[in-house]
Short mmCIF file of C-alpha atoms in Angstrom, two decimals:
data_model
loop_
_atom_site.label_atom_id
_atom_site.label_comp_id
_atom_site.label_asym_id
_atom_site.label_seq_id
_atom_site.Cartn_x
_atom_site.Cartn_y
_atom_site.Cartn_z
CA MET A 1 5.33 -22.82 -19.58
CA LYS A 2 7.62 -20.21 -18.66
CA ASN A 3 9.21 -19.81 -15.62
CA VAL A 4 8.57 -16.73 -13.32
CA TYR A 5 10.90 -15.06 -11.38
CA ILE A 6 11.30 -12.36 -9.17
CA ASN A 7 13.76 -10.33 -10.35
CA SER A 8 14.11 -7.27 -8.04
CA VAL A 9 12.04 -5.53 -4.60
CA GLY A 10 11.47 -2.35 -3.71
CA SER A 11 9.71 -2.02 0.12
CA VAL A 12 7.83 0.65 1.94
CA SER A 13 7.04 -0.63 5.85
CA SER A 14 7.77 0.13 9.55
CA GLN A 15 11.04 -1.95 9.23
CA ASN A 16 13.99 -0.49 7.62
CA THR A 17 13.43 -2.54 4.17
CA THR A 18 13.17 0.18 1.65
CA ASP A 19 17.51 0.33 1.28
CA ASP A 20 19.38 -2.47 1.20
CA ALA A 21 22.03 -1.51 3.00
CA ASP A 22 19.24 -1.51 6.43
CA PHE A 23 17.41 -4.09 4.83
CA LEU A 24 15.76 -6.09 8.19
CA LYS A 25 19.31 -5.82 9.91
CA GLU A 26 17.66 -4.81 12.40
CA ILE A 27 14.25 -4.81 13.54
CA ILE A 28 12.72 -1.99 15.56
CA SER A 29 9.90 -3.40 17.63
CA TYR A 30 7.15 -0.97 18.31
CA ASN A 31 4.60 -1.13 21.49
CA ASP A 32 1.05 -0.04 20.13
CA THR A 33 -1.95 -0.68 18.71
CA THR A 34 -1.27 0.81 15.25
CA ILE A 35 2.07 0.50 13.30
CA PRO A 36 2.74 3.29 10.53
CA ALA A 37 5.49 2.37 8.07
CA LEU A 38 7.93 4.32 8.00
CA ASN A 39 8.76 7.26 5.65
CA PRO A 40 11.15 7.88 3.44
CA ASN A 41 12.59 10.32 1.61
CA TYR A 42 10.15 11.11 -0.75
CA LYS A 43 11.24 14.14 -2.85
CA ASP A 44 14.13 11.66 -4.05
CA PHE A 45 11.26 9.90 -6.01
CA ILE A 46 8.01 12.00 -6.65
CA PRO A 47 8.04 15.79 -8.20
CA PRO A 48 7.06 18.05 -5.14
CA ALA A 49 3.83 19.31 -7.89
CA ALA A 50 3.07 15.96 -8.51
CA ALA A 51 3.65 14.45 -4.61
CA ARG A 52 1.17 17.37 -3.06
CA ARG A 53 -1.46 15.55 -4.06
CA MET A 54 -1.05 12.36 -2.96
CA ALA A 55 -1.86 10.47 -0.28
CA LYS A 56 0.51 8.14 1.78
CA GLY A 57 0.08 4.83 0.04
CA ILE A 58 0.13 5.72 -3.12
CA LYS A 59 3.44 8.06 -1.94
CA MET A 60 4.43 4.44 -0.73
CA SER A 61 3.51 2.34 -3.43
CA ILE A 62 5.90 5.40 -6.08
CA VAL A 63 9.16 4.80 -3.82
CA ALA A 64 8.12 1.61 -4.08
CA SER A 65 7.74 1.11 -7.74
CA LYS A 66 10.88 2.89 -8.22
CA ILE A 67 13.04 1.33 -6.52
CA ALA A 68 12.25 -2.80 -8.03
CA LEU A 69 12.50 -0.40 -11.50
CA GLN A 70 15.72 0.71 -10.71
CA LYS A 71 17.02 -2.95 -9.28
CA ALA A 72 15.74 -5.06 -12.26
CA ASN A 73 17.62 -2.10 -14.70
CA LEU A 74 14.21 -1.55 -16.17
CA GLU A 75 12.52 1.90 -17.04
CA THR A 76 9.38 1.02 -17.61
CA VAL A 77 7.59 -2.44 -17.77
CA ASP A 78 5.14 -4.02 -19.99
CA ALA A 79 2.18 -4.07 -17.27
CA ILE A 80 1.27 -3.35 -13.96
CA ILE A 81 -0.67 -4.78 -11.65
CA THR A 82 -2.02 -3.73 -8.07
CA GLY A 83 -3.31 -5.61 -5.60
CA THR A 84 -4.83 -3.34 -2.60
CA GLY A 85 -8.18 -4.35 -0.06
CA MET A 86 -8.98 -0.64 1.21
CA GLY A 87 -7.47 1.54 -1.28
CA CYS A 88 -6.89 4.75 -0.87
CA LEU A 89 -8.12 4.97 2.72
CA HIS A 90 -7.46 8.50 3.36
CA ASP A 91 -8.80 10.18 0.95
CA SER A 92 -11.55 8.27 1.39
CA GLU A 93 -12.36 9.75 4.86
CA LYS A 94 -11.41 13.22 3.64
CA PHE A 95 -14.14 13.06 0.80
CA LEU A 96 -16.31 10.89 2.67
CA SER A 97 -16.04 13.50 5.25
CA ALA A 98 -16.79 16.58 3.21
CA ILE A 99 -19.96 14.81 2.57
CA ILE A 100 -21.02 15.12 5.73
CA ASP A 101 -19.77 17.96 7.13
CA ASN A 102 -20.32 20.16 3.84
CA ASN A 103 -23.75 19.32 4.45
CA GLU A 104 -23.48 17.37 0.53
CA GLU A 105 -21.96 20.97 -0.38
CA TYR A 106 -18.92 22.50 -1.72
CA LEU A 107 -17.12 19.15 -2.53
CA THR A 108 -13.68 19.65 -4.06
CA PRO A 109 -12.31 16.83 -6.88
CA THR A 110 -8.90 16.34 -5.47
CA PRO A 111 -9.90 13.82 -2.94
CA PHE A 112 -12.05 11.80 -4.77
CA ILE A 113 -9.53 11.41 -7.87
CA GLN A 114 -6.88 10.14 -5.95
CA SER A 115 -9.42 7.53 -3.30
CA THR A 116 -10.30 5.47 -5.76
CA HIS A 117 -8.63 1.84 -5.18
CA ASN A 118 -7.00 2.55 -9.34
CA THR A 119 -5.34 5.31 -7.78
CA VAL A 120 -2.07 4.28 -7.29
CA GLY A 121 -1.79 1.42 -10.08
CA GLY A 122 -2.80 4.69 -12.81
CA GLN A 123 -0.14 7.23 -10.26
CA ILE A 124 2.47 4.51 -10.53
CA ALA A 125 2.43 3.97 -14.83
CA LEU A 126 1.97 7.62 -14.96
CA GLU A 127 5.11 8.41 -13.54
CA ILE A 128 7.18 5.40 -15.02
CA GLN A 129 4.80 6.12 -18.33
CA CYS A 130 3.60 2.95 -18.82
CA LYS A 131 0.99 2.49 -21.29
CA GLY A 132 0.23 -0.99 -21.02
CA TYR A 133 -2.25 -2.97 -19.31
CA ASN A 134 -3.24 -1.30 -15.57
CA PHE A 135 -5.32 -3.44 -12.56
CA THR A 136 -6.26 -3.04 -9.22
CA TYR A 137 -7.70 -6.26 -7.67
CA VAL A 138 -9.39 -5.64 -4.61
CA HIS A 139 -9.96 -8.56 -2.44
CA GLY A 140 -9.43 -8.63 1.27
CA SER A 141 -6.55 -10.73 2.03
CA ASN A 142 -6.54 -12.08 -1.61
CA SER A 143 -5.91 -9.00 -3.44
CA PHE A 144 -2.24 -8.86 -3.37
CA GLU A 145 -2.19 -13.02 -4.26
CA SER A 146 -5.15 -12.04 -6.68
CA ALA A 147 -2.38 -9.73 -8.62
CA LEU A 148 0.47 -12.25 -8.16
CA LEU A 149 -1.89 -15.38 -10.25
CA ASP A 150 -2.92 -11.96 -12.54
CA ALA A 151 0.81 -11.87 -13.03
CA LYS A 152 1.83 -15.06 -12.74
CA MET A 153 -0.23 -16.79 -16.05
CA GLN A 154 0.36 -13.63 -17.77
CA LEU A 155 4.23 -14.23 -17.45
CA GLU A 156 3.90 -17.60 -17.86
CA LEU A 157 2.41 -18.24 -21.44
CA ASP A 158 4.75 -15.87 -22.21
CA GLU A 159 1.82 -12.88 -22.73
CA ALA A 160 4.25 -9.86 -20.93
CA THR A 161 7.63 -10.49 -20.25
CA ASN A 162 8.72 -7.58 -17.73
CA ILE A 163 5.32 -7.18 -14.64
CA LEU A 164 5.07 -4.17 -12.22
CA ILE A 165 3.12 -5.79 -9.05
CA GLY A 166 2.85 -4.62 -5.83
CA GLY A 167 0.48 -5.03 -2.08
CA VAL A 168 -0.58 -1.53 -0.60
CA ASP A 169 -2.90 -0.52 2.54
CA GLU A 170 -2.05 2.64 4.18
CA LEU A 171 -4.12 3.47 7.66
CA ALA A 172 -6.67 6.12 8.35
CA ALA A 173 -7.10 8.10 10.99
CA HIS A 174 -11.60 7.43 11.11
CA THR A 175 -11.23 3.24 9.95
CA ILE A 176 -8.91 3.01 12.87
CA LEU A 177 -11.43 4.18 15.30
CA LEU A 178 -14.48 2.04 13.97
CA ASN A 179 -12.16 -1.15 14.09
CA LYS A 180 -10.71 -0.22 17.25
CA ALA A 181 -15.18 -0.08 17.94
CA ILE A 182 -15.74 -3.83 16.50
CA HIS A 183 -12.57 -5.24 18.19
CA HIS A 184 -10.43 -5.84 14.64
CA ILE A 185 -7.43 -3.72 16.09
CA LYS A 186 -6.55 -4.54 19.84
CA GLU A 187 -8.08 -2.64 22.57
CA THR A 188 -4.16 -1.47 24.15
CA PRO A 189 -0.77 -1.90 23.13
CA VAL A 190 1.21 -4.61 22.48
CA GLU A 191 4.29 -5.25 21.73
CA SER A 192 6.51 -7.11 19.19
CA SER A 193 7.59 -9.74 20.41
CA LYS A 194 4.25 -9.95 22.50
CA VAL A 195 1.65 -9.48 19.92
CA LEU A 196 2.15 -13.86 19.57
CA ASN A 197 1.18 -14.54 23.21
CA SER A 198 -1.56 -11.31 23.96
CA ASN A 199 -4.56 -14.01 23.94
CA THR A 200 -6.96 -11.44 23.38
CA LYS A 201 -9.58 -10.48 20.04
CA GLY A 202 -8.08 -8.50 17.42
CA ALA A 203 -4.63 -7.87 15.91
CA ILE A 204 -2.26 -4.97 15.27
CA TYR A 205 -3.11 -3.08 12.57
CA GLY A 206 0.00 -1.20 10.31
CA GLU A 207 0.55 -0.34 6.25
CA GLY A 208 3.36 -0.64 3.74
CA ALA A 209 3.84 -0.90 0.01
CA ASN A 210 5.72 -4.04 -0.85
CA PHE A 211 6.79 -3.90 -5.30
CA PHE A 212 8.47 -6.83 -7.34
CA VAL A 213 8.93 -6.86 -11.24
CA LEU A 214 8.45 -10.37 -11.72
CA SER A 215 9.38 -11.85 -15.44
CA ASN A 216 9.65 -15.10 -17.58
CA LYS A 217 13.45 -14.21 -17.89
CA LYS A 218 16.20 -14.91 -15.28
CA GLN A 219 18.76 -12.40 -15.04
CA ASP A 220 21.12 -11.28 -12.96
CA SER A 221 18.86 -9.65 -10.16
CA SER A 222 16.80 -13.00 -10.15
CA LEU A 223 15.49 -13.77 -5.87
CA ALA A 224 13.32 -16.35 -6.39
CA ILE A 225 10.51 -18.10 -8.43
CA VAL A 226 7.29 -18.06 -7.84
CA ALA A 227 6.78 -22.10 -8.23
CA ASP A 228 2.63 -21.72 -7.08
CA LEU A 229 0.34 -19.83 -5.63
CA GLN A 230 -3.09 -20.97 -4.52
CA THR A 231 -5.79 -19.59 -3.30
CA PHE A 232 -9.64 -19.87 -1.38
CA ASN A 233 -11.65 -17.19 -0.42
CA THR A 234 -13.22 -20.14 2.91
CA LEU A 235 -11.62 -22.79 3.45
CA PRO A 236 -12.64 -24.82 7.58
CA ILE A 237 -9.77 -24.98 9.93
CA GLN A 238 -9.72 -28.93 9.53
CA SER A 239 -8.95 -28.52 6.35
CA VAL A 240 -6.05 -26.23 5.97
CA ALA A 241 -3.37 -28.89 6.54
CA GLU A 242 -4.99 -31.14 4.25
CA LYS A 243 -4.97 -28.49 1.08
CA ALA A 244 -2.07 -27.80 1.85
CA ARG A 245 -1.01 -31.14 1.44
CA GLU A 246 -2.76 -31.55 -1.85
CA PHE A 247 -1.13 -27.82 -2.73
CA LEU A 248 2.46 -29.59 -2.11
CA LEU A 249 1.60 -32.63 -3.79
CA ALA A 250 0.43 -31.40 -6.56
CA ASN A 251 4.34 -29.51 -7.07
CA ASN A 252 5.70 -33.18 -6.15
CA LEU A 253 6.38 -32.13 -2.63
CA HIS A 254 6.06 -33.57 0.87
CA PRO A 255 5.65 -30.97 4.06
CA SER A 256 9.45 -32.51 4.70
CA GLU A 257 10.58 -31.39 2.01
CA ILE A 258 9.64 -27.43 2.70
CA ASP A 259 12.58 -25.85 4.38
CA ALA A 260 11.09 -22.33 5.24
CA LEU A 261 7.53 -21.45 6.46
CA ILE A 262 5.59 -17.97 6.87
CA LEU A 263 3.40 -17.69 8.69
CA GLY A 264 0.82 -14.50 8.63
CA ASN A 265 0.06 -14.79 12.81
CA ASN A 266 -1.47 -12.00 13.52
CA GLY A 267 -2.14 -12.77 17.65
CA ASP A 268 -5.69 -12.81 17.34
CA VAL A 269 -6.92 -15.34 19.71
CA GLU A 270 -10.17 -15.89 17.14
CA PHE A 271 -8.30 -16.83 13.90
CA ASP A 272 -4.20 -17.41 14.62
CA THR A 273 -5.84 -20.92 15.15
CA PHE A 274 -5.60 -21.37 11.82
CA TYR A 275 -1.70 -20.69 11.54
CA ASN A 276 -1.58 -22.20 14.59
CA HIS A 277 -3.21 -25.84 13.67
CA LEU A 278 -1.05 -25.98 10.35
CA ALA A 279 2.12 -24.83 12.48
CA THR A 280 1.64 -28.12 15.03
CA THR A 281 0.80 -30.34 12.41
CA ASP A 282 2.00 -31.35 9.46
CA PHE A 283 4.63 -28.35 9.14
CA GLN A 284 5.72 -28.79 13.15
CA ASN A 285 9.08 -30.16 12.41
CA VAL A 286 9.68 -26.51 9.77
CA GLN A 287 11.25 -23.37 10.47
CA GLN A 288 8.42 -21.20 11.25
CA PHE A 289 8.13 -17.46 10.56
CA VAL A 290 6.17 -15.18 11.62
CA TYR A 291 6.44 -11.00 10.32
CA LYS A 292 3.58 -8.77 11.05
CA PRO A 293 3.57 -8.51 15.27
CA TRP A 294 6.71 -6.47 13.45
CA ILE A 295 4.39 -5.17 10.42
CA GLY A 296 0.99 -4.72 11.75
CA GLU A 297 -2.02 -6.33 9.61
CA PHE A 298 -3.83 -5.34 6.06
CA ASN A 299 -4.95 -7.03 3.54
CA THR A 300 -2.21 -6.28 1.63
CA ALA A 301 0.52 -7.28 4.42
CA SER A 302 0.88 -10.86 3.18
CA SER A 303 3.17 -9.10 -0.02
CA PHE A 304 5.87 -7.93 3.59
CA GLY A 305 5.72 -12.07 3.50
CA VAL A 306 7.19 -12.56 0.15
CA LEU A 307 9.52 -10.38 0.62
CA LEU A 308 10.67 -12.24 3.43
CA ALA A 309 10.69 -15.08 1.37
CA THR A 310 11.94 -13.48 -1.38
CA ASN A 311 15.25 -12.23 0.71
CA ILE A 312 15.54 -15.58 2.83
CA LEU A 313 16.13 -16.85 0.03
CA LYS A 314 18.86 -14.68 -1.74
CA THR A 315 21.06 -14.66 1.61
CA GLN A 316 20.15 -17.80 2.31
CA SER A 317 20.07 -15.68 6.08
CA ALA A 318 16.35 -14.62 8.35
CA PRO A 319 15.77 -12.62 10.71
CA LYS A 320 15.98 -14.37 14.29
CA ALA A 321 12.93 -12.13 15.43
CA PHE A 322 10.92 -13.45 13.24
CA GLN A 323 11.92 -16.69 14.31
CA MET A 324 8.54 -18.63 15.97
CA ASN A 325 9.93 -21.90 16.04
CA ASN A 326 13.55 -23.33 17.52
CA ILE A 327 14.47 -25.28 14.03
CA VAL A 328 16.31 -23.79 11.65
CA SER A 329 17.19 -25.49 8.35
CA SER A 330 20.92 -25.60 6.80
CA GLN A 331 19.64 -24.25 3.92
CA TYR A 332 16.33 -22.44 2.05
CA LYS A 333 16.06 -23.83 -1.27
CA THR A 334 11.30 -23.83 -0.67
CA ILE A 335 9.48 -21.70 1.32
CA LEU A 336 5.77 -21.84 1.76
CA LEU A 337 3.45 -19.05 2.39
CA TYR A 338 0.56 -19.64 3.97
CA ASN A 339 -2.01 -16.12 4.72
CA GLN A 340 -5.44 -15.78 5.47
CA TYR A 341 -7.76 -12.76 7.05
CA ARG A 342 -10.19 -13.45 10.24
CA GLY A 343 -10.91 -17.37 8.33
CA GLU A 344 -10.97 -16.05 5.38
CA ASN A 345 -8.75 -15.24 2.01
CA HIS A 346 -6.56 -17.93 2.46
CA SER A 347 -3.73 -18.68 -0.17
CA PHE A 348 -1.40 -20.99 -0.67
CA THR A 349 2.98 -19.56 -2.14
CA LEU A 350 4.74 -21.82 -3.38
CA LEU A 351 8.27 -20.07 -3.74
CA ARG A 352 12.03 -21.61 -4.79
CA GLN A 353 15.51 -20.59 -4.80
CA CYS A 354 16.59 -19.42 -8.56
CA MET B 1 -8.17 44.68 1.99
CA ASP B 2 -4.40 43.79 2.97
CA ALA B 3 -6.15 40.94 5.72
CA LEU B 4 -7.78 39.68 2.79
CA LYS B 5 -5.83 38.69 1.04
CA GLN B 6 -3.55 36.79 3.24
CA GLU B 7 -6.50 34.66 4.26
CA LEU B 8 -6.30 33.73 0.23
CA LYS B 9 -2.59 33.02 0.16
CA GLU B 10 -3.42 30.51 3.94
CA ASN B 11 -6.46 28.97 1.82
CA ILE B 12 -4.10 27.95 -0.90
CA ILE B 13 -2.05 26.61 0.33
CA GLU B 14 -3.85 24.69 2.47
CA GLN B 15 -6.90 24.14 -0.09
CA LEU B 16 -3.85 22.71 -2.29
CA ASN B 17 -1.39 21.17 0.05
CA LEU B 18 1.15 23.25 -1.84
CA GLU B 19 3.67 21.97 1.39
CA ASP B 20 7.26 23.61 0.88
CA MET B 21 5.07 26.72 0.63
CA THR B 22 4.83 29.81 2.62
CA THR B 23 2.67 33.06 2.28
CA ALA B 24 6.06 35.18 2.16
CA ASP B 25 6.64 33.00 -1.02
CA ILE B 26 3.01 34.14 -2.81
CA GLY B 27 3.61 37.90 -4.62
CA ASP B 28 0.34 39.96 -4.68
CA ASP B 29 0.56 40.02 -8.24
CA ASP B 30 2.00 36.56 -9.10
CA MET B 31 0.68 34.89 -11.66
CA LEU B 32 -1.32 31.40 -10.07
CA PHE B 33 -1.63 29.38 -13.41
CA GLY B 34 0.86 29.12 -16.23
CA ASP B 35 5.13 30.68 -15.98
CA GLY B 36 3.34 31.29 -11.93
CA LEU B 37 2.70 28.88 -9.04
CA GLY B 38 1.83 26.72 -12.10
CA LEU B 39 -1.92 25.57 -10.87
CA ASP B 40 -4.23 23.71 -12.82
CA SER B 41 -6.97 22.77 -13.93
CA ILE B 42 -7.72 20.80 -10.77
CA ASP B 43 -6.62 23.10 -8.86
CA ALA B 44 -8.95 25.40 -10.92
CA LEU B 45 -12.00 23.41 -9.33
CA GLU B 46 -10.86 23.67 -6.02
CA LEU B 47 -11.09 27.78 -5.76
CA ILE B 48 -14.09 27.96 -7.13
CA VAL B 49 -15.94 26.25 -4.63
CA MET B 50 -13.10 27.75 -2.01
CA LEU B 51 -15.17 30.78 -3.78
CA ASP B 52 -18.19 29.54 -2.55
CA LYS B 53 -18.08 28.25 0.21
CA ASN B 54 -16.17 30.89 2.15
CA TYR B 55 -17.25 33.79 1.05
CA GLY B 56 -20.90 33.41 -0.89
CA ILE B 57 -19.60 33.34 -5.10
CA LYS B 58 -21.09 31.20 -7.39
CA LEU B 59 -19.35 31.65 -10.66
CA THR B 60 -21.80 30.73 -13.78
CA ASP B 61 -19.18 31.70 -16.00
CA PRO B 62 -15.93 29.86 -16.77
CA LYS B 63 -15.46 32.88 -18.58
CA GLU B 64 -14.93 34.55 -15.82
CA GLY B 65 -12.22 32.55 -13.87
CA ARG B 66 -9.37 33.71 -16.18
CA HIS B 67 -9.58 37.43 -15.10
CA ILE B 68 -10.43 36.49 -11.00
CA PHE B 69 -7.76 33.42 -10.68
CA GLU B 70 -4.74 35.59 -12.70
CA SER B 71 -3.40 36.43 -9.17
CA VAL B 72 -3.72 37.01 -5.18
CA ASN B 73 -5.08 40.81 -5.75
CA THR B 74 -7.31 39.77 -8.49
CA MET B 75 -9.21 36.99 -6.08
CA ALA B 76 -8.57 40.11 -3.73
CA ALA B 77 -10.64 42.82 -5.64
CA TYR B 78 -13.91 40.57 -7.33
CA ILE B 79 -13.87 38.78 -3.56
CA THR B 80 -14.26 42.29 -2.03
CA GLU B 81 -17.19 43.22 -4.23
CA HIS B 82 -18.74 39.94 -4.76
CA ARG B 83 -19.11 39.17 -1.01
CA SER B 84 -21.78 37.44 0.57
CA LYS B 85 -20.46 36.13 3.53
#
């Protein structure tokens, strides 16, 4: 089977990740219950006539995709695989609100067309004229990992050479209210650096789009190798460390051989226990990073974790603000990521230096 | 009639998300489709719903739309003659 390389990344997030020059140099701290992504100049990437019908999720994804393609020196790819937990929420809300407000009359086509989950993949394909395999995974907080797994298998079996994959989710006003009502979003604002110690229910929500060109051909721009990936729909908290050990063993690794562990802690006192269990047992002597306090929680936030890992492997440095413990590795060759949301859709992702 | 034309221009910009345009950019006789504003078939559906919702006009013959939606002037003239609200 062939190796799978991450040859480039493109990102729109609430941190400076769009431009290489500013990439995670200065970490922006927030003090809110939701964190919107920073808007790049969309007109530099999308013709105005096309952009006028696109909500933020689609625009972020097209920008991230075009940046990833540009960095990989590609015009198009063999396949586009998108992961999104909630899809195009803004237009979904617009369409559903119109149904209620107008008593099921006067429904217009635009928000309906633009509200489906696979709109993002379709619009990227139109923009880059890709007529190949186009698939969208909607699987809660395993949406991005499902896209990654699909691409990994296709590339390993040489069914494709270059695949664009990505994770995207957007914030939308009414859904924020609903998530606050059920305490999935924290009731009061919390400063980014204090999120993990907030000791309250719920998370700070965010949004963003992180896209990657995956390939079975190594090139100068290659950032990392996707060594392995495993997902679980449910996992008892007592089993997390054991599953992590088994996952590493299958890759001939021991927890002590991991150079960095990237965790998806979001400050939810009810569910961060899954991460804390792992951090304080087998991996207590491994350097640990978190990122969600600075970008917010969303179903595909783990794509930012992969972005962070590839950046650490390539540059051999990491933002100090994201570090959770005091251990510092002398080198970064192997990074393990663990993510889950509200105790479901767990994933282990193993990345190696090229 | 001038107030109606101004209202139509504002609604066209809002409904069709013509973010970079102002009412001053749309001439009364400018072609809305094709070489003019460059609207497309999805916009035509949006305009049909707008006529129904705002002015109580139901277009039953799609061929009618070609003439009605030529410009703001033709839209305003048709609405003035056929509006029920």
